Coordinates of N, CA, C and O in Angstrom, one line a residue:
M1 N 34.3 37.6 0.2 CA 33.4 36.6 -0.1 C 33.9 35.0 -0.2 O 34.1 35.2 -1.8
T2 N 33.6 34.3 0.0 CA 34.0 32.9 -0.1 C 32.8 32.6 -1.6 O 31.6 32.5 -0.9
I3 N 33.5 32.0 -2.5 CA 32.6 31.4 -3.5 C 32.8 30.0 -3.3 O 33.8 29.4 -3.6
R4 N 31.7 29.0 -3.6 CA 31.4 27.6 -3.6 C 30.7 27.2 -4.7 O 30.2 27.7 -5.1
E5 N 31.3 26.1 -5.1 CA 30.7 25.4 -6.4 C 30.2 24.2 -6.2 O 30.9 23.4 -5.5
A6 N 28.9 23.8 -7.1 CA 28.6 21.9 -7.3 C 28.3 22.0 -8.3 O 27.6 23.1 -9.4
E7 N 28.1 20.6 -8.8 CA 27.7 20.2 -10.0 C 26.6 19.5 -9.9 O 26.5 18.5 -8.4
A8 N 25.3 19.1 -10.5 CA 24.1 18.4 -10.5 C 24.0 17.8 -11.7 O 24.3 18.9 -12.6
Q9 N 23.9 16.6 -12.1 CA 22.8 16.2 -13.1 C 22.1 15.3 -13.0 O 21.8 14.7 -11.7
W10 N 21.5 15.2 -14.1 CA 20.1 14.7 -13.9 C 20.0 14.0 -15.2 O 20.4 14.7 -16.3
H11 N 19.3 12.4 -15.2 CA 19.5 11.7 -16.5 C 17.7 11.0 -16.3 O 17.3 10.6 -15.7
G12 N 17.0 11.1 -17.4 CA 15.9 10.7 -17.4 C 15.0 11.8 -17.2 O 14.8 12.9 -17.0
S13 N 13.6 11.1 -17.3 CA 12.2 11.8 -16.7 C 12.1 12.4 -15.4 O 13.2 11.6 -14.7
L14 N 11.7 13.1 -14.7 CA 11.6 13.4 -13.5 C 11.2 12.3 -12.4 O 11.9 12.2 -11.7
K15 N 10.2 11.7 -13.3 CA 9.6 10.5 -11.8 C 10.5 9.5 -12.0 O 11.1 8.5 -10.9
E16 N 11.3 9.1 -13.4 CA 11.9 7.9 -13.4 C 13.3 7.5 -13.6 O 14.6 7.0 -13.2
G17 N 14.0 9.3 -13.4 CA 15.1 9.6 -13.8 C 16.0 9.4 -12.9 O 15.3 9.2 -11.5
S18 N 17.3 10.0 -12.3 CA 18.1 9.9 -11.5 C 19.2 10.9 -11.4 O 19.7 11.3 -12.6
G19 N 19.7 11.2 -10.4 CA 20.9 12.0 -10.5 C 21.9 12.1 -9.9 O 22.1 11.3 -8.9
R20 N 23.1 12.7 -10.0 CA 24.4 13.0 -9.2 C 24.6 14.0 -8.3 O 24.6 15.1 -9.4
L21 N 24.9 14.6 -7.5 CA 25.2 15.6 -7.2 C 26.9 15.8 -6.4 O 27.0 14.5 -5.7
R22 N 27.7 16.7 -6.7 CA 28.9 16.8 -6.6 C 29.0 18.3 -5.8 O 28.8 18.9 -6.6
L23 N 29.8 18.5 -4.5 CA 30.2 19.5 -4.1 C 31.4 19.8 -4.9 O 32.7 18.8 -4.7
G24 N 31.9 20.9 -4.9 CA 32.9 21.1 -5.6 C 34.3 21.2 -4.8 O 35.5 20.9 -5.5
S25 N 34.2 21.1 -3.7 CA 35.6 20.3 -2.7 C 35.4 19.0 -2.8 O 36.9 18.8 -2.5
G26 N 34.9 18.5 -3.6 CA 34.9 16.9 -3.6 C 34.7 16.0 -2.0 O 34.7 14.8 -2.1
V27 N 34.2 17.0 -1.3 CA 34.0 16.1 0.2 C 32.9 15.4 0.3 O 32.4 14.3 0.6
F28 N 31.8 15.4 -0.7 CA 30.6 15.1 -0.6 C 30.3 14.6 -2.5 O 30.3 15.6 -3.6
E29 N 29.9 13.6 -2.7 CA 29.4 13.0 -4.0 C 27.9 11.7 -3.5 O 28.6 10.8 -3.1
G30 N 26.8 12.2 -4.2 CA 26.2 11.1 -3.8 C 24.8 11.4 -5.2 O 24.9 12.1 -5.7
A31 N 24.0 10.4 -5.1 CA 22.9 10.1 -6.0 C 21.7 10.7 -5.2 O 21.6 11.0 -3.9
Y32 N 20.5 11.2 -6.0 CA 19.4 11.6 -5.6 C 18.7 11.3 -6.6 O 18.8 10.9 -8.1
S33 N 16.9 11.2 -6.3 CA 16.3 10.5 -7.2 C 14.5 11.5 -6.6 O 15.1 12.0 -5.8
F34 N 13.6 11.7 -7.7 CA 12.7 11.6 -7.1 C 12.2 11.4 -5.7 O 11.9 11.8 -5.3
P35 N 12.0 9.7 -5.6 CA 11.6 9.2 -3.9 C 12.5 10.1 -3.6 O 12.2 10.1 -2.5
S36 N 13.7 9.8 -3.3 CA 15.3 10.9 -2.5 C 14.9 12.4 -2.0 O 14.7 12.9 -1.0
R37 N 13.8 13.0 -3.0 CA 13.5 14.3 -2.8 C 12.4 14.7 -2.2 O 12.0 15.6 -1.5
F38 N 11.5 13.9 -3.1 CA 9.9 14.2 -2.7 C 9.1 12.7 -1.8 O 8.2 13.1 -1.4
E39 N 9.7 12.1 -1.2 CA 9.3 10.9 -0.9 C 10.1 10.2 0.1 O 11.4 11.0 0.6
N40 N 10.3 8.8 0.6 CA 11.1 8.5 1.9 C 12.4 7.4 0.8 O 12.5 6.6 1.7
G41 N 12.3 7.8 -0.3 CA 13.5 7.0 -1.0 C 15.0 7.2 -0.4 O 14.8 8.5 0.2
P42 N 15.7 6.4 -0.9 CA 17.3 6.3 -0.4 C 17.8 7.5 -1.1 O 17.6 7.4 -2.1
G43 N 18.7 7.9 -0.3 CA 19.7 8.8 -1.0 C 19.4 10.4 -0.7 O 18.8 10.2 0.7
T44 N 20.1 11.2 -0.9 CA 19.9 12.8 0.0 C 19.3 13.8 -1.0 O 18.4 13.4 -2.1
N45 N 18.8 15.0 -0.6 CA 18.2 15.7 -1.5 C 18.9 17.4 -1.1 O 19.6 17.4 -0.1
P46 N 18.9 18.3 -1.5 CA 19.5 19.4 -1.6 C 18.8 19.9 -0.3 O 20.1 20.6 0.4
E47 N 17.8 19.8 0.3 CA 17.4 20.5 1.0 C 18.2 19.8 2.8 O 18.7 20.5 3.8
E48 N 18.5 18.5 2.8 CA 18.8 18.0 3.6 C 20.4 18.5 3.7 O 20.7 18.6 4.9
L49 N 21.0 18.5 2.5 CA 22.7 18.9 2.7 C 22.8 20.6 2.9 O 23.5 20.8 3.9
I50 N 21.7 21.3 2.7 CA 21.7 22.8 3.0 C 21.6 22.7 4.7 O 21.9 23.2 5.2
A51 N 20.6 21.7 5.1 CA 20.4 21.8 6.6 C 21.6 21.5 7.4 O 21.9 22.1 8.4
A52 N 22.0 20.4 7.2 CA 23.5 19.9 7.6 C 24.7 20.8 7.8 O 25.8 21.1 8.5
A53 N 25.2 21.7 6.1 CA 25.6 23.0 6.4 C 25.5 23.8 7.5 O 26.5 24.8 7.9
R54 N 24.0 24.3 7.6 CA 23.6 25.3 8.4 C 23.6 25.1 9.8 O 23.8 25.9 10.8
M55 N 23.8 23.8 10.2 CA 24.1 23.1 11.3 C 25.1 23.7 12.4 O 26.4 23.3 11.8
P56 N 25.2 24.4 13.4 CA 26.2 24.7 13.8 C 27.3 23.6 14.1 O 26.8 22.8 14.7
A57 N 28.6 23.7 14.2 CA 29.5 23.1 14.6 C 29.2 22.6 15.8 O 30.0 21.2 16.4
A58 N 28.8 22.8 17.1 CA 28.9 22.7 18.5 C 27.7 21.4 18.4 O 28.3 20.8 19.6
F59 N 27.1 21.3 17.3 CA 25.9 20.4 17.3 C 26.4 19.0 16.9 O 25.9 18.0 17.1
R60 N 27.1 19.3 16.2 CA 27.6 18.1 15.1 C 28.3 17.2 15.4 O 28.4 15.6 15.4
W61 N 29.2 17.6 16.7 CA 30.4 16.4 17.4 C 29.7 16.2 18.7 O 30.9 15.8 19.4
R62 N 28.8 16.1 19.1 CA 28.5 15.5 20.5 C 28.1 14.2 20.1 O 27.8 13.3 19.4

């Protein structure tokens, strides 16, 4: 079984804080925040990254 790693950091309070997410492979690094996770703010969220990873390759490159 392949083992994957990632790092996540959070600074500040829940609503006013912000964080950074980095995949272990280095292919992605980006910011996230309360608005990006629970509202329509800029940035990404874990659910969005999981959905992208699970998307079959046949649908990604059309």
